[in-house]
XYZ file of C-alpha atoms in Angstrom:
138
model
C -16.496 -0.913 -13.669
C -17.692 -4.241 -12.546
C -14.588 -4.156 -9.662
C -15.890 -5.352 -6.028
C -14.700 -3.840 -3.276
C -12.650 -1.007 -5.555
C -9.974 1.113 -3.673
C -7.508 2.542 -5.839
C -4.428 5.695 -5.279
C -2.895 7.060 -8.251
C 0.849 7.722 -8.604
C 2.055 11.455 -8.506
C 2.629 11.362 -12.379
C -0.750 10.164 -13.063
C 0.663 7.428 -15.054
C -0.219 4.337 -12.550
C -2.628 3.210 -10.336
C -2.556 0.632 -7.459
C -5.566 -0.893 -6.727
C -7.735 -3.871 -4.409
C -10.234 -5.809 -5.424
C -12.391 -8.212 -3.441
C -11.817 -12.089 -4.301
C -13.635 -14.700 -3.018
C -13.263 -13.871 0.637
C -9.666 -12.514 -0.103
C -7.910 -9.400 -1.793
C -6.071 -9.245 -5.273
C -4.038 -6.196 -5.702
C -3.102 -4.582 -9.546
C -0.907 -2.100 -10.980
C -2.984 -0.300 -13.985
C -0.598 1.489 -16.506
C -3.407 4.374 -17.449
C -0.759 4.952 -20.949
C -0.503 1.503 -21.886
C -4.268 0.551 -21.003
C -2.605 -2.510 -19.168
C -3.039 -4.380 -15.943
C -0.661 -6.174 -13.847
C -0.582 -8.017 -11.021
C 1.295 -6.096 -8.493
C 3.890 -8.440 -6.054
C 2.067 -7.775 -2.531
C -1.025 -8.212 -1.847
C -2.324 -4.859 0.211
C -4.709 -2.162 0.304
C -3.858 1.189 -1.641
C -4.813 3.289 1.559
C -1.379 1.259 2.631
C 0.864 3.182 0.456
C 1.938 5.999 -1.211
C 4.287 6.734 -4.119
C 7.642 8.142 -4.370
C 8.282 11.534 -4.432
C 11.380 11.375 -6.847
C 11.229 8.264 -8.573
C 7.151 8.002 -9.817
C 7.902 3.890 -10.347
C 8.397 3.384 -6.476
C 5.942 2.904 -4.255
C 6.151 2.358 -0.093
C 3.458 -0.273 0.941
C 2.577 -1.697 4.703
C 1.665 -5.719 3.706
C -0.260 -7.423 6.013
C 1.677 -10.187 7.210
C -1.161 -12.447 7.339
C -4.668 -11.869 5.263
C -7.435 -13.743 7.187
C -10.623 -14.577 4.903
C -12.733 -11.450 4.717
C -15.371 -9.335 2.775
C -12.889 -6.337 1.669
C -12.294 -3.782 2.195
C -15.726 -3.752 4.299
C -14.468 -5.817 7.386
C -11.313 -3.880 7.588
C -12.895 -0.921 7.138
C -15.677 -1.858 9.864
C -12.651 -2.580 12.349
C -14.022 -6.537 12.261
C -10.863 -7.036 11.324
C -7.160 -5.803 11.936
C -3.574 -6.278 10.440
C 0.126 -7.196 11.529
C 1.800 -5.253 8.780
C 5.358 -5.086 7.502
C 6.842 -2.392 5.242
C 7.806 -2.587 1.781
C 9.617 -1.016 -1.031
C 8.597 -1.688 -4.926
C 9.852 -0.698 -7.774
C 7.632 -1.298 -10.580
C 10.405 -0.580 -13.544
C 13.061 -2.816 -12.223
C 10.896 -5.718 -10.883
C 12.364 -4.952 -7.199
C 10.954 -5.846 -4.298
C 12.554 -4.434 -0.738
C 11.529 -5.586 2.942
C 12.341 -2.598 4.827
C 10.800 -3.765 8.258
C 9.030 -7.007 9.630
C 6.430 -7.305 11.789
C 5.766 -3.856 13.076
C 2.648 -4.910 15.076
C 0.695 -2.067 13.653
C -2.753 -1.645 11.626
C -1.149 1.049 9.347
C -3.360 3.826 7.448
C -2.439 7.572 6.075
C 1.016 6.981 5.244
C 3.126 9.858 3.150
C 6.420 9.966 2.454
C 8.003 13.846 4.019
C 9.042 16.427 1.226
C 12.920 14.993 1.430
C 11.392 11.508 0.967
C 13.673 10.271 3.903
C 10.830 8.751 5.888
C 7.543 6.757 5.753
C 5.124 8.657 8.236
C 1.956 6.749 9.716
C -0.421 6.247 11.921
C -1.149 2.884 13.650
C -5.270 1.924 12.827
C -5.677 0.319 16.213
C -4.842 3.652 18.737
C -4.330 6.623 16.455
C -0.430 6.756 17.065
C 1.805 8.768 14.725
C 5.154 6.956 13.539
C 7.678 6.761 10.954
C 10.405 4.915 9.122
C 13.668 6.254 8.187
C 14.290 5.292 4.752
C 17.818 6.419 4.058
């Protein structure tokens, strides 16, 4: 409750959730620990429509980052297609601490990623013209 601009995905355990607030023309993005009751900050700031969870490990989670996060009203603005992102490709893992750049500066908007059933790539489409890609991870 009481969370503006609230977008949230939960892990496939049901034990976290990533989530996006709005913040004073900016984004702040938390890890909530729904066993512990406790919130932490997570280490990128991003959108949860920008990731998705591990399939074997349920502390890692794949994230596109935007590289730079122009003042905004989020999500609205992004939603709205006022604004658009350069994002880059993470790894986290939330047990260890770990963060991972897996790729720089893809020059893509990314939404509706997934990780396939072997978990050996990071499928997505680019925001800006609808085009399907993907990472190999291992």
């Amino acid at each position: 409750g009481d969370i503006k601009g609230l977008t949230a995905l939960m892990s496939r355990d049901a034990e976290r959730v990533i989530y996006s607030q709005s913040a004073d023309g900016g984004l702040e993005t938390k890890i909530f620990n729904l066993k512990s009751k406790e919130t932490t900050a997570f280490s990128l700031t991003t959108l949860p429509e920008k990731c998705a969870w591990a399939k074997t490990d349920p502390a890692v989670i794949y994230c596109a980052v935007p590289d730079n996060l122009p003042s905004a009203d989020y999500p609205d603005e992004w939603y709205q297609g006022l604004i658009s992102f350069n994002d880059s490709i993470w790894q986290n893992n939330l047990s260890l601490g770990e963060t991972i750049l897996l790729k720089s500066g893809t020059g893509l908007d990314i939404i509706n990623p997934f990780l396939t059933k072997d978990g050996n790539y990071f499928v997505f489409t680019d925001k800006n013209d609808n085009t399907l890609w993907s990472l190999r991870l291992r």
